[in-house]
XYZ file of C-alpha atoms in Angstrom:
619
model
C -33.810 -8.449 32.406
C -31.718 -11.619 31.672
C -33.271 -14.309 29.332
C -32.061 -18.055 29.172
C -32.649 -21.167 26.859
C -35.659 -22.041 26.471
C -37.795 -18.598 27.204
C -40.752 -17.907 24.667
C -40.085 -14.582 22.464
C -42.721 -13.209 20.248
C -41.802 -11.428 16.892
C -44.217 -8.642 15.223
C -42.972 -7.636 11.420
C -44.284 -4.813 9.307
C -43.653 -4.369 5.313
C -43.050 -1.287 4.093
C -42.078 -2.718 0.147
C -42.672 -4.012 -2.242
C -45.401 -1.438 -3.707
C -45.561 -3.277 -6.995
C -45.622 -6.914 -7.210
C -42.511 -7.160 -9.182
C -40.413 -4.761 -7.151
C -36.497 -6.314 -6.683
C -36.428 -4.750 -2.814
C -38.279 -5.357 0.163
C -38.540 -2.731 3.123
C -39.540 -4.242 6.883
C -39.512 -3.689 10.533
C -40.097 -5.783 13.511
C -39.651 -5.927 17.403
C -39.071 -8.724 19.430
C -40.659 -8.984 22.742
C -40.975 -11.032 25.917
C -43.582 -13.525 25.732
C -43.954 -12.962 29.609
C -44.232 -9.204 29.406
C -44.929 -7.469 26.385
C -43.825 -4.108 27.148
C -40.914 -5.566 27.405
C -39.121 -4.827 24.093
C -36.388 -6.816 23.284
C -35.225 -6.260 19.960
C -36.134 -3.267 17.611
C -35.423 -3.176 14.319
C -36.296 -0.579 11.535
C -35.934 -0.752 7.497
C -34.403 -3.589 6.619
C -33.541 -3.809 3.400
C -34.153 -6.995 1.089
C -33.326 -7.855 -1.871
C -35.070 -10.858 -4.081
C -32.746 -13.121 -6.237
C -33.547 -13.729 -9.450
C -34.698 -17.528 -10.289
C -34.483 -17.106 -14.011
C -32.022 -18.659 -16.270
C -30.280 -15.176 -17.419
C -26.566 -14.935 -19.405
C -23.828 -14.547 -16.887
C -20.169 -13.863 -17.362
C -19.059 -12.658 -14.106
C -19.224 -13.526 -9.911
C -22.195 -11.943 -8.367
C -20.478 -10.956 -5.900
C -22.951 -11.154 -2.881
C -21.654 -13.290 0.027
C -18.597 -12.113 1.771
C -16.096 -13.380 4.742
C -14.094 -11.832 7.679
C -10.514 -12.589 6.979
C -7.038 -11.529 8.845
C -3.847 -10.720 8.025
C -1.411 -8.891 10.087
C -0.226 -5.291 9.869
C 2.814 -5.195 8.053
C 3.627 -1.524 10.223
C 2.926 -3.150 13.639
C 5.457 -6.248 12.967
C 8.685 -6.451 14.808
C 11.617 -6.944 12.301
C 11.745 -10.817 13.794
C 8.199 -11.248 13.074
C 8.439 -9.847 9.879
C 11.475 -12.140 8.633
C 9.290 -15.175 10.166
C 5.933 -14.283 8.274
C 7.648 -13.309 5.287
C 10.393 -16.342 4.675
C 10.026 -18.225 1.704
C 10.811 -21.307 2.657
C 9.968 -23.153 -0.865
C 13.427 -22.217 -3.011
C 16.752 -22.414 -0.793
C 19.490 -20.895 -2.492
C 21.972 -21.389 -1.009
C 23.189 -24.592 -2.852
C 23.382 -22.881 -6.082
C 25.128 -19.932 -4.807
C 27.579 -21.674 -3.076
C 28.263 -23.892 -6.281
C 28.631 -20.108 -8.404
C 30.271 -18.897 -5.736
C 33.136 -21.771 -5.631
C 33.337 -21.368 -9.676
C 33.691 -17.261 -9.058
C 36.865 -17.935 -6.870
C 38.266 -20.405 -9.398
C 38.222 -17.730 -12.252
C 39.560 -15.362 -9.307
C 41.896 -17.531 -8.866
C 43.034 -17.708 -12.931
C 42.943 -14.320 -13.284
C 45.096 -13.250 -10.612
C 47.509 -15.409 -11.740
C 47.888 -14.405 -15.207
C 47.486 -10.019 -14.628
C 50.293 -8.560 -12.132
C 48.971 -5.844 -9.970
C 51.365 -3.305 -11.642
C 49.561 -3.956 -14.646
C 46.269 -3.178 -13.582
C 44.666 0.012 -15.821
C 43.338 2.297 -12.854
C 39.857 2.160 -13.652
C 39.777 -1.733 -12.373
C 42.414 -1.253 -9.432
C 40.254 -1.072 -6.957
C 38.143 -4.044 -8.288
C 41.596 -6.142 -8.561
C 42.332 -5.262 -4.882
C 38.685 -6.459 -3.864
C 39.858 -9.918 -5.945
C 43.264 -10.426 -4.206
C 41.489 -9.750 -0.527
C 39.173 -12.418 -0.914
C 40.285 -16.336 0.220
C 40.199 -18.413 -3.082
C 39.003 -21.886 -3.428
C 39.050 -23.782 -6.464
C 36.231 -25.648 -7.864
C 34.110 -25.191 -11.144
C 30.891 -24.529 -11.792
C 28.305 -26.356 -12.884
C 26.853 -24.847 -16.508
C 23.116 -24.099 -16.383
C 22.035 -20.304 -16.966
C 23.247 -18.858 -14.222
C 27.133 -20.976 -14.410
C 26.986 -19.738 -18.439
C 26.715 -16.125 -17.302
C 29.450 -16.883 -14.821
C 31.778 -18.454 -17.137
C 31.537 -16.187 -20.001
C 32.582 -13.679 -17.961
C 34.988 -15.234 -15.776
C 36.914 -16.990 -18.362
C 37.711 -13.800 -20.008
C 38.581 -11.610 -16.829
C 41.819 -11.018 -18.413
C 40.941 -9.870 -21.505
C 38.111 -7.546 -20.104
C 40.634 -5.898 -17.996
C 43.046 -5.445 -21.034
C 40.374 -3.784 -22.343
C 40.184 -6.406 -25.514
C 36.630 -6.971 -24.535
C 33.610 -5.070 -23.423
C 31.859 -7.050 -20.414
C 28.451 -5.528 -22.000
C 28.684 -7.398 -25.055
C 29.398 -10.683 -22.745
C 26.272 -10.274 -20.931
C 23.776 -9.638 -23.440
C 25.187 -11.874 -25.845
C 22.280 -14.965 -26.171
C 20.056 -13.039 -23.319
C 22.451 -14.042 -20.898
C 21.844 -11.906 -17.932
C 18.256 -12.092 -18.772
C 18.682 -15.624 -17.818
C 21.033 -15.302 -14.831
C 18.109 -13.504 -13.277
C 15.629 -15.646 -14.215
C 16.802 -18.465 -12.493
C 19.097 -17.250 -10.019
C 17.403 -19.244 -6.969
C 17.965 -16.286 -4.668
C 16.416 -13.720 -7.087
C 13.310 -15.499 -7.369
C 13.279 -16.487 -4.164
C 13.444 -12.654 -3.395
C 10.485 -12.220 -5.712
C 8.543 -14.749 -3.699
C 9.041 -12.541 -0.987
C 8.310 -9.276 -2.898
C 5.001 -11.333 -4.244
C 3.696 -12.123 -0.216
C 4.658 -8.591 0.989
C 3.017 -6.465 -1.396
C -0.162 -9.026 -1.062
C -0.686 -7.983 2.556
C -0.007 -4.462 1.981
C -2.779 -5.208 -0.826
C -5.014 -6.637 1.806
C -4.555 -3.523 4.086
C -5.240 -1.064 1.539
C -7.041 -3.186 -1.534
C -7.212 0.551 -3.484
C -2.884 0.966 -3.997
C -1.567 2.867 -6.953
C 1.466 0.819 -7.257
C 5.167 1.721 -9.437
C 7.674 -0.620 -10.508
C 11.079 0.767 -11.369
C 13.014 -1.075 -13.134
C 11.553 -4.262 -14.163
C 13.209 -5.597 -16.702
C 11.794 -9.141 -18.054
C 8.793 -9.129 -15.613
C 9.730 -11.743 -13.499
C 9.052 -10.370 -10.633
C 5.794 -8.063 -11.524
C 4.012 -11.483 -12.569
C 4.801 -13.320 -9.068
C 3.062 -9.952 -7.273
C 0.338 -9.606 -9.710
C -0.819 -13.172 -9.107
C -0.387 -12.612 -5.449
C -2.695 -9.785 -5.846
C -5.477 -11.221 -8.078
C -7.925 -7.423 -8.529
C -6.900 -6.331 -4.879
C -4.928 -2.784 -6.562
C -5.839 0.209 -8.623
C -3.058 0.347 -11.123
C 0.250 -1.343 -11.792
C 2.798 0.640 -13.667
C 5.352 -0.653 -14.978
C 8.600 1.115 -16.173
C 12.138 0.160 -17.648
C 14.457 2.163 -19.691
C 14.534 -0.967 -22.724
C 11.549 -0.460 -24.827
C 12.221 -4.253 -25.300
C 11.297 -4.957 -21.864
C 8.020 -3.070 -22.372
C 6.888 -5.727 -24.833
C 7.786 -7.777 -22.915
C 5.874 -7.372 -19.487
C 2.827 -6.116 -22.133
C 2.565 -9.532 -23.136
C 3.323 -11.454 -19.689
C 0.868 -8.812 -17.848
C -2.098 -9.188 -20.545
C -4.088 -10.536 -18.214
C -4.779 -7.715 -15.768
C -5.559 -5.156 -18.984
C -6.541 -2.070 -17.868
C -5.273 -1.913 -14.966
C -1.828 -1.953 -16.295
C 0.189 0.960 -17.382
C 4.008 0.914 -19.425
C 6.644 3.531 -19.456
C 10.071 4.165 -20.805
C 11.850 5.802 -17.425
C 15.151 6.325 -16.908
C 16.144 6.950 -13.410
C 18.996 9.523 -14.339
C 16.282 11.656 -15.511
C 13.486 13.948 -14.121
C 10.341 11.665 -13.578
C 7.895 14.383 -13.914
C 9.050 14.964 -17.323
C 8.796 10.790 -18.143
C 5.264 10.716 -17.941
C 4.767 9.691 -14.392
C 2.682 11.955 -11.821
C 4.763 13.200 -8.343
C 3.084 12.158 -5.039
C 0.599 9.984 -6.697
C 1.739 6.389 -5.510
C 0.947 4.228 -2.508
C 3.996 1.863 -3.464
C 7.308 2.407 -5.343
C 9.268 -1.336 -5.653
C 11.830 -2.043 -7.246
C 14.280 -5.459 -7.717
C 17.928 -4.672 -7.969
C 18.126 -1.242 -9.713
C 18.382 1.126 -7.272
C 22.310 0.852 -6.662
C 23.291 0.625 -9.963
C 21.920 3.845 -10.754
C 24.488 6.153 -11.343
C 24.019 8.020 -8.076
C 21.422 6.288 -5.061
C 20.744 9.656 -2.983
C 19.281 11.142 -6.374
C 17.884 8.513 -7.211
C 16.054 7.656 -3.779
C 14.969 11.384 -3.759
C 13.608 10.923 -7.120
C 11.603 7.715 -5.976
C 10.906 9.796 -2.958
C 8.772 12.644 -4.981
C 6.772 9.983 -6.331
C 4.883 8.552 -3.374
C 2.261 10.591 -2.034
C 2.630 11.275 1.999
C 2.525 7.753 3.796
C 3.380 5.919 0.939
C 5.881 2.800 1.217
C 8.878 1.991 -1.213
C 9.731 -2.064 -1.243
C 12.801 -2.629 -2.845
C 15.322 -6.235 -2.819
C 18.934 -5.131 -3.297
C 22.223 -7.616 -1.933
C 23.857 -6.029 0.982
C 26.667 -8.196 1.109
C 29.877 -8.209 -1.164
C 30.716 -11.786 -2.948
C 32.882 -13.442 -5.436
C 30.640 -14.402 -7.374
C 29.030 -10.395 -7.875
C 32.759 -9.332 -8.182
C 33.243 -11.966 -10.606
C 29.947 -10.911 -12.732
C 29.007 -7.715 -11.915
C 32.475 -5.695 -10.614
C 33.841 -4.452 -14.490
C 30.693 -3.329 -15.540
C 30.680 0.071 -16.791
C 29.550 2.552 -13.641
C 30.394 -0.051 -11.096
C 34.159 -0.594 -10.719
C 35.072 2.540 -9.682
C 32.591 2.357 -6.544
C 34.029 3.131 -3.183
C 31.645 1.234 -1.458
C 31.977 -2.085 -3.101
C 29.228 -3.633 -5.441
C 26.328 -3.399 -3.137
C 25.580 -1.556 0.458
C 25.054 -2.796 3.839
C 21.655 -3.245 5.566
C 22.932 -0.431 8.131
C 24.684 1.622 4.956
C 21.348 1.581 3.096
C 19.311 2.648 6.516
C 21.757 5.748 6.587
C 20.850 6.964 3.202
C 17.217 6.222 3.203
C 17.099 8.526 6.676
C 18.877 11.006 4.654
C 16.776 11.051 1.690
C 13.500 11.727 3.812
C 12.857 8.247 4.437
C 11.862 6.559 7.452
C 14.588 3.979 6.966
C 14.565 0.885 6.762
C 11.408 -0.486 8.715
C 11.607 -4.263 8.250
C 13.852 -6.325 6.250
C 14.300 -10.089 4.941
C 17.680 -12.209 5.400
C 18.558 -14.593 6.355
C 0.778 11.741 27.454
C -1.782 9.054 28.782
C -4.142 9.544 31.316
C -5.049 6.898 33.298
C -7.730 6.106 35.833
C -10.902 4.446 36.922
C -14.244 5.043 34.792
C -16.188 6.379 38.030
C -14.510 10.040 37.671
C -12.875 10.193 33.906
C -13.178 12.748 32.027
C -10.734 14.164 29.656
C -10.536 17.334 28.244
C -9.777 16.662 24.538
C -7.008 14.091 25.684
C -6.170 10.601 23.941
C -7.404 8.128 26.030
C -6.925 4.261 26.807
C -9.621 1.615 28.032
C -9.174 -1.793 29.579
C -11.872 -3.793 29.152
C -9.687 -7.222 30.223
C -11.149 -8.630 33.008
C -15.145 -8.936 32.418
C -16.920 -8.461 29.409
C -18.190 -4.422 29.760
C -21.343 -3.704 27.560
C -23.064 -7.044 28.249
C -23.362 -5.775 31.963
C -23.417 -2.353 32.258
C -25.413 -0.283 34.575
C -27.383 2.960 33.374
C -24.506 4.405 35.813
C -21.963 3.333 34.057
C -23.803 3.944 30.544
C -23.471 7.638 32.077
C -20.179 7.535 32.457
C -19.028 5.980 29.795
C -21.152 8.890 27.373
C -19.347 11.481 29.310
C -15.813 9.601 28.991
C -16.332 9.429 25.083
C -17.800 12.910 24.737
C -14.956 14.205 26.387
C -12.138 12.080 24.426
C -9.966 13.130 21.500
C -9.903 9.402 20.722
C -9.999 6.651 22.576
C -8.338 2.844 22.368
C -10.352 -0.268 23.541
C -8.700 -2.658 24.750
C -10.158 -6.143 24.986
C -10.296 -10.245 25.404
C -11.824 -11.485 22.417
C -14.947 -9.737 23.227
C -17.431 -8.294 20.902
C -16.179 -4.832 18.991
C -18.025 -2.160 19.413
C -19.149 0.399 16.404
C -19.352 3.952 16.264
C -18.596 5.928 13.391
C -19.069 9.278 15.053
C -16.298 8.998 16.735
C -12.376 7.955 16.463
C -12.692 4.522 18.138
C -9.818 2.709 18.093
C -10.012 -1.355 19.000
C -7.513 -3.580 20.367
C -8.522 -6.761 21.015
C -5.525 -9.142 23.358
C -4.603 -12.799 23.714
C -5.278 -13.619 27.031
C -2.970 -11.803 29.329
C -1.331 -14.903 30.793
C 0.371 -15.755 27.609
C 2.812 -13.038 27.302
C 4.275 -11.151 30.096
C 3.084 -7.895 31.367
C 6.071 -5.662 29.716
C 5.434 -7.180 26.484
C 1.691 -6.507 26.553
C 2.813 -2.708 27.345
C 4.684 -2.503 24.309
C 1.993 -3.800 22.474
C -0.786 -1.449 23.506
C 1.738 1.454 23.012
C 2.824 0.321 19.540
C -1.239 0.482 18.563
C -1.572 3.748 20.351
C 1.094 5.630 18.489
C 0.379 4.082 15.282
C -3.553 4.562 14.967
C -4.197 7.321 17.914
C -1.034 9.633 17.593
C -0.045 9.528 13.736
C -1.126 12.238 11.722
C -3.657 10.381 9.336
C -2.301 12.127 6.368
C 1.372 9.966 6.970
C 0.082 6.540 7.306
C -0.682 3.913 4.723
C -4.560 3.567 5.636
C -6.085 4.883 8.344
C -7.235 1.142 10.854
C -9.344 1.297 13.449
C -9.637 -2.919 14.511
C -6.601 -4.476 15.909
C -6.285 -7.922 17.378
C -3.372 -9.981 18.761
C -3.039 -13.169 16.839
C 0.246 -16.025 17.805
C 1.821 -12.555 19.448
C 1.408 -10.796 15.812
C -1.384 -7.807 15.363
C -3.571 -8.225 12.924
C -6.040 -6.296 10.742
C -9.434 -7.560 9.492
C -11.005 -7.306 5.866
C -14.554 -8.246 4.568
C -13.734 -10.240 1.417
C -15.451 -12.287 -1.205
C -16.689 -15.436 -0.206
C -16.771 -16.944 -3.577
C -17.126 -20.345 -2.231
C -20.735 -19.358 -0.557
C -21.415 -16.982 -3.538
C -20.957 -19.852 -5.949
C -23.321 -22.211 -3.910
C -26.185 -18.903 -4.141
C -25.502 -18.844 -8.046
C -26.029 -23.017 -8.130
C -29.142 -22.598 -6.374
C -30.572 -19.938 -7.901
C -29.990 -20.083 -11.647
C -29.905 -22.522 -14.114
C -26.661 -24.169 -13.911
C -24.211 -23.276 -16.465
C -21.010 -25.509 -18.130
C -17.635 -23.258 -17.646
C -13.614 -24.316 -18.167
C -12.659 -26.357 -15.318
C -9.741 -28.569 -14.446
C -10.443 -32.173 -15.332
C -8.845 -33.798 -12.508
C -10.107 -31.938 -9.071
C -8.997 -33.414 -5.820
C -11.915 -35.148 -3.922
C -14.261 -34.219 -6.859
C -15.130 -37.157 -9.656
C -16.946 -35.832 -12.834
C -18.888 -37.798 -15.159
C -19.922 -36.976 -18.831
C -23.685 -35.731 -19.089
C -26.234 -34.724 -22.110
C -27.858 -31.168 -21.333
C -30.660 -31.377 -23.528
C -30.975 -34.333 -26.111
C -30.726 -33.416 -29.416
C -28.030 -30.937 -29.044
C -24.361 -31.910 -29.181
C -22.730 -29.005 -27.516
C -24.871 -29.322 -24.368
C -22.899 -32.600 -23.706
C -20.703 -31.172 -20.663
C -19.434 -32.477 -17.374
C -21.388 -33.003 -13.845
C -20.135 -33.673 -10.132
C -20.307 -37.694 -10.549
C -21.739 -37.841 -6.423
C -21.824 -41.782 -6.856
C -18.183 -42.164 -6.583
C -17.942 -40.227 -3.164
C -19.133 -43.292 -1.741
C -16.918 -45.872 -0.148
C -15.940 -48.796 -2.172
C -18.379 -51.965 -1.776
C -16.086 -54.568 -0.675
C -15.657 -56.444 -4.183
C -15.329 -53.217 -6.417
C -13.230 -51.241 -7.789
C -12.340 -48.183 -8.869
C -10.073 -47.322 -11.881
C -8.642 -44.494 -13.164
C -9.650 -43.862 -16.763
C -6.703 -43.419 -19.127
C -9.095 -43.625 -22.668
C -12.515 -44.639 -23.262
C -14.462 -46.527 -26.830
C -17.424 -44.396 -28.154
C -19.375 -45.691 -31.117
C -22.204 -44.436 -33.082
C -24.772 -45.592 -30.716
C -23.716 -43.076 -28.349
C -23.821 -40.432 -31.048
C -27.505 -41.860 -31.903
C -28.423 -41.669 -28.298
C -27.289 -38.407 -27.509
C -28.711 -36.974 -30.615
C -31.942 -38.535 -29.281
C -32.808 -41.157 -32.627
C -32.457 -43.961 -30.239
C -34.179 -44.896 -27.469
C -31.085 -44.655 -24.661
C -30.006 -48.006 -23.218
C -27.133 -47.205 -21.704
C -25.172 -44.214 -20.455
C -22.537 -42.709 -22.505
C -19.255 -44.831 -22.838
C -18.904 -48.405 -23.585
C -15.165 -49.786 -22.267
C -12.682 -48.293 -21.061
C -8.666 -48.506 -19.989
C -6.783 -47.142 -17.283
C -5.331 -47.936 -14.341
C -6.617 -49.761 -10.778
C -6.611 -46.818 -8.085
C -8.550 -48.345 -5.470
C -9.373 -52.052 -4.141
C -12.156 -53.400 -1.901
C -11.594 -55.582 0.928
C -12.735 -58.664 -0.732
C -11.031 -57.818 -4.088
C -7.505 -60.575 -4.025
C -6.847 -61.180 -7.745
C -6.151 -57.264 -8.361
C -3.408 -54.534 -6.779
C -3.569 -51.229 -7.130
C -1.492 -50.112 -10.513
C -2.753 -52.876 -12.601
C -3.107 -51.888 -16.244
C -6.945 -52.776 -16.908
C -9.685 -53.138 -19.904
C -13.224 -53.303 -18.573
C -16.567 -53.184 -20.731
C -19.676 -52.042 -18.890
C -21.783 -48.101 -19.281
C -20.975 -44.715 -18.684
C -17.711 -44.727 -18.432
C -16.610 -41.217 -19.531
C -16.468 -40.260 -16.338
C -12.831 -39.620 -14.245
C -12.858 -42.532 -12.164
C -15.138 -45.859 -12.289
C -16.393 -48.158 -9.477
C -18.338 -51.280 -9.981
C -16.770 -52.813 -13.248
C -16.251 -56.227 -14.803
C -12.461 -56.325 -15.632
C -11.592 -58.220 -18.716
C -8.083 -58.467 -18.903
C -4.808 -56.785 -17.670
C-alpha cells in the first residue's frame, strides 16, 4: 500500500520500564497503523531502549559522549597513486625556495673544494664521493645563514679538511645541535611531516584502534605533527631512538597523550625482539629518514617487517633523489661514503627492495570469477557475487517475487557486492554484505566505472581478511575517490545536550572567538571566583546606525565594582566603568569616527570583548 502527504497514521505505545520510579532506562514498543485500515500495520517496533538525562548540577570533568555524526574519508588502499599525491599534498610550506637557495650554496663549497683537493689525492674511502662532486654542474652562489645554511656551511667550508682527515664531520654536526636544527626547519622535512601527520590521520580514521611504531624519531618533530592529527583516534604510540637523549626528549613533547605513549632505546642493527618490542604486534611501522642510513636496508626492512602483524602498513619519508646539497652535508658521514648507490634510492630502487623483503611495494607515494546475470534465475553455488542496483531504487519496490528471489540469491552467495546510486544501504550482519554506492553513471565513463567496481571487489570480497588493514563493508564514490564512513563524536551537538541539561559550568576558553563576543558576569553574588565569562548575545546584533562598536584594549575597575559584586551594595551598574581600545565597527550615520581610531569612552559593563552603544570621550 503506498501512503502520501497528508494521510492520517495512528500510533499505539506500550512501556515495559521503568519498574521503579527512579529507574535511569525506559523499555517501550509501539506500532504504527493506517488510520483508514487498522489491520494495516505500518510500522512495528519492539524494546526500545531509553535512557533519562540527568537534570542535576553534578561535577564533570569529561565529554559525555552521547551524540555522534556520520563522517567520510576515503580509503587510503582504494586510491590511485594520482589521487593519493592530490589528497595528500601539503600545499601550506613550499620548499622549494629554500632548497634551491642550500642547494646553490652546496655547489659553491663544491665548487671550493674541488679546486683546492686534486683527484690523485683523494684517500679511497671518499673517491667515490669526490667523483659524485666533480659529475655534478656547479654554480656559484652563497647561502643564506639560518639553521639549515649554518649546518651547510660548517660543513662545506671545511670539505677539505674533512677529507684530509683533520676533522671528523660528526663532531661538525652535533656541535651547537646543529643537525637537530637542520631538520627542524628544513622546509621540505616538515613539509614531509605534514604529510606523514594527514596520512596516518586517515589510516586512524579507518581503523581508530592502531598499535602504531616509530623508528627512529629523533627530536619528535614529526611524532607531535601525527599525534595532533590523531587527537585519541589510536591505541598506543611507541616511540623509539637509539639516543636516550631523544627519549627525554619526545617524553616531554608527547606528555600530553600519557598513557598511551610508550619509549624505547632501539637500535636497528640489532634484534628487535630482544629491545623490548613485541614481533607481529603493530598495525603501523613509520619512520622519517632512518631507514637508509642503517647500515644495511634489506635487514633492516626485514626487521621492520617482523614487527607488523599480517596486513599491517609501514609509512616511511626517505629522499629518492641525489643532490648537492645531501652530498655536500650528508656524503662523508661515517657509513655513507662508501655507498654504491649514492646517498639515497630511487622511488623504483626502493619498490625493488620492499618486493624483496616481503613487502607489497610501494603502494602510493608523495612527490612532487564473476557470475553475472538477471535476478529472475540466480543462484550461486557458494560463488562471489555482484549486484546492480543502478537504475531504480530496489527495496522500496519490490515484489514478494522478487523478495523470493532475492532470499534465494543471498542464501546461495559466498558474498555479495551492492552496487548502488546514492540509495539507502542495506544492513545485515548475518551475512558478508559488501556496499558500493556510485556517482551517477554519466559522470565517468563506463571503463572507468569497471575498474572501480573491480578494485572494491578484490579488495573487500576476494582478500583474505586476515591481510588487510580492517575488514570495510560501506564504500561510496565521492569527486571519483572511494570513501569509507565512520560514526564519530559530535561534540558540537553533545555540548549543546550538556548546556541544556546541567547547570552550566565556567572552563578555559580562548578570549577572542570568531563570531562569539563574551561579556564579564557574577555567578552568585557574594562569591568572587564565580565571576566568569558569558556569550555577550547583545552584540550579535547589527549596529544601530549611530553606534559603535570598539574593541576593548583595557578597562577601569574601582571598588564599587568590588562592593557590588561582593553584594554590600545595591548594584547600579554592570561591571566596568570606561574603557580604551580601538573603533572596529561604524554605523551608517556615525561621520566624525573611522574605523582604527584610538578611543576612551565612560559608560557600564564594559568588561566585555567588544562594546556597542558608547559615548566616546576623546581620541
Amino acid at each position: 500500500m503506498r501512503h502520501q502527504p497528508g494521510q492520517e497514521l495512528h500510533v499505539y505505545s506500550q512501556k515495559h520500564r521503568p519498574f521503579v520510579e527512579n529507574d535511569a532506562e525506559s523499555h517501550a514498543s509501539f506500532i504504527v497503523i493506517s488510520a483508514d485500515d487498522p489491520s494495516d500495520f505500518l510500522v512495528k517496533v519492539k524494546d526500545v531502549v531509553g535512557t533519562r538525562l540527568p537534570t542535576t548540577t553534578i561535577e564533570r570533568t569529561a565529554e559525555r559522549d552521547l551524540c555522534y555524526s556520520m563522517q567520510w574519508a576515503v580509503c587510503t588502499e582504494l586510491l590511485s597513486q594520482e589521487q593519493f599525491r592530490a589528497t595528500f599534498s601539503s600545499p601550506e610550506i613550499d620548499p622549494l625556495p629554500q632548497l634551491e637557495k642550500l642547494e646553490r650554496g652546496a655547489f659553491y663549497y663544491m665548487q671550493r673544494f674541488l679546486g683546492e683537493l686534486a683527484a690523485d689525492n683523494v684517500p679511497p674511502q671518499f673517491q667515490k664521493l669526490y667523483a659524485s662532486m666533480a659529475s655534478l654542474k656547479v654554480l656559484g652562489d652563497l647561502v643564506g645563514m639560518d639553521d639549515c645554511g649554518q649546518l651547510l656551511g660548517a660543513i662545506g667550508g671545511n670539505l677539505l679538511l674533512i677529507m684530509e682527515e683533520t676533522i671528523e664531520p660528526m663532531s661538525i654536526i652535533q656541535h651547537k645541535n646543529k643537525l637537530e636544527k637542520y631538520y627542524l626547519n628544513m622546509d621540505i622535512i616538515r613539509r614531509g611531516h605534514q604529510i606523514d601527520a594527514a596520512v596516518v590521520s586517515n589510516l586512524a580514521f579507518q581503523n581508530p584502534k592502531m598499535r602504531i611504531l616509530e623508528i627512529g624519531g629523533a627530536s619528535a618533530a614529526a611524532t607531535t605533527k601525527i599525534l595532533e592529527a590523531l587527537g585519541s583516534s589510536f591505541v598506543s604510540y611507541h616511540f623509539t631512538d637509539a639516543t636516550p637523549k631523544y627519549l627525554d626528549n619526545a617524553k616531554e613533547a608527547c606528555n600530553a597523550w600519557g598513557d598511551k605513549m610508550n619509549y624505547t632505546i632501539f637500535d636497528t642493527d640489532k634484534d628487535p625482539s630482544e629491545q623490548g618490542l613485541e614481533l607481529g604486534s603493530y598495525d603501523l611501522v613509520f619512520s622519517s629518514n632512518v631507514l637508509y642510513n642503517t647500515a644495511n636496508t634489506t635487514v633492516t626492512l626485514n626487521k621492520v617487517r617482523s614487527l607488523l602483524h599480517v596486513g599491517g602498513k609501514l609509512l616511511f619519508s626517505e629522499p629518492t633523489a641525489n643532490c648537492a646539497l645531501g652530498y655536500c652535508i650528508f656524503g662523508s658521514l661515517p657509513g655513507t661514503a662508501e655507498r654504491q648507490d649514492g646517498l639515497c634510492l630511487t622511488e623504483s630502487h626502493w619498490d625493488r627492495v620492499l618486493k624483496t623483503t616481503c613487502f607489497s611495494g610501494i603502494d602510493a607515494s608523495v612527490q612532487p570469477g564473476i557470475t553475472t546475470g538477471h535476478l529472475t534465475d540466480m543462484e550461486l553455488d557458494d560463488q562471489y557475487g555482484i549486484v546492480l542496483a543502478l537504475e531504480t531504487p530496489f527495496w522500496s519496490d519490490i515484489t514478494e517475487d522478487d523478495l523470493k528471489k532475492m532470499q534465494r540469491l543471498i542464501a546461495s552467495a559466498h558474498s555479495l557486492l551492492w552496487l548502488c546510486l546514492h540509495h539507502k544501504r542495506v544492513e545485515n550482519a548475518g551475512f558478508r554484505f559488501v556496499t558500493l554506492d556510485l556517482e551517477e553513471q554519466q559522470v565517468h565513463p563506463k571503463a572507468r566505472i569497471t575498474d572501480t567496481i573491480m578494485k572494491v571487489f578484490k579488495h573487500a570480497i576476494l582478500q583474505d581478511n586476515e591481510s588487510k588493514f580492517f575488514d570495510e563493508l560501506e564504500f561510496t564514490e565521492i569527486d571519483g575517490m572511494l570513501q569509507i564512513s565512520r560514526a564519530l563524536l559530535d561534540q558540537e551537538k553533545d555540548q549543546f545536550i550538556m548546556r541544556e541539561t546541567y547547570e552550566p559550568v565556567a572552563v578555559p576558553q580562548q578570549f577572542h572567538q570568531p563570531d562569539r563576543p563574551l561579556t564579564l558576569t557574577v555567578g552568585q553574588v557574594g562569591l568572587l571566583d564565580s565571576i566568569h565569562y558569558v556569550d555577550d548575545k547583545e552584540l550579535l546584533t547589527p549596529l544601530k546606525v549611530n553606534e559603535v562598536e570598539i574593541s576593548i584594549a583595557a578597562v577601569g575597575m574601582n571598588f564599587i565594582d568590588i562592593m557590588m559584586s561582593l553584594g554590600q551594595i545595591t548594584p547600579s551598574r554592570k561591571l566596568g566603568q570606561e574603557c580604551s581600545g580601538t573603533i572596529s565597527a561604524i554605523g551608517q550615520g556615525v561621520h566624525d569616527l573611522a574605523v582604527g581610531d584610538r578611543v576612551l569612552c565612560d559608560g557600564s559593563r564594559l568588561l566585555r570583548e567588544l562594546r556597542q552603544d558608547i559615548t566616546v570621550l576623546g581620541g
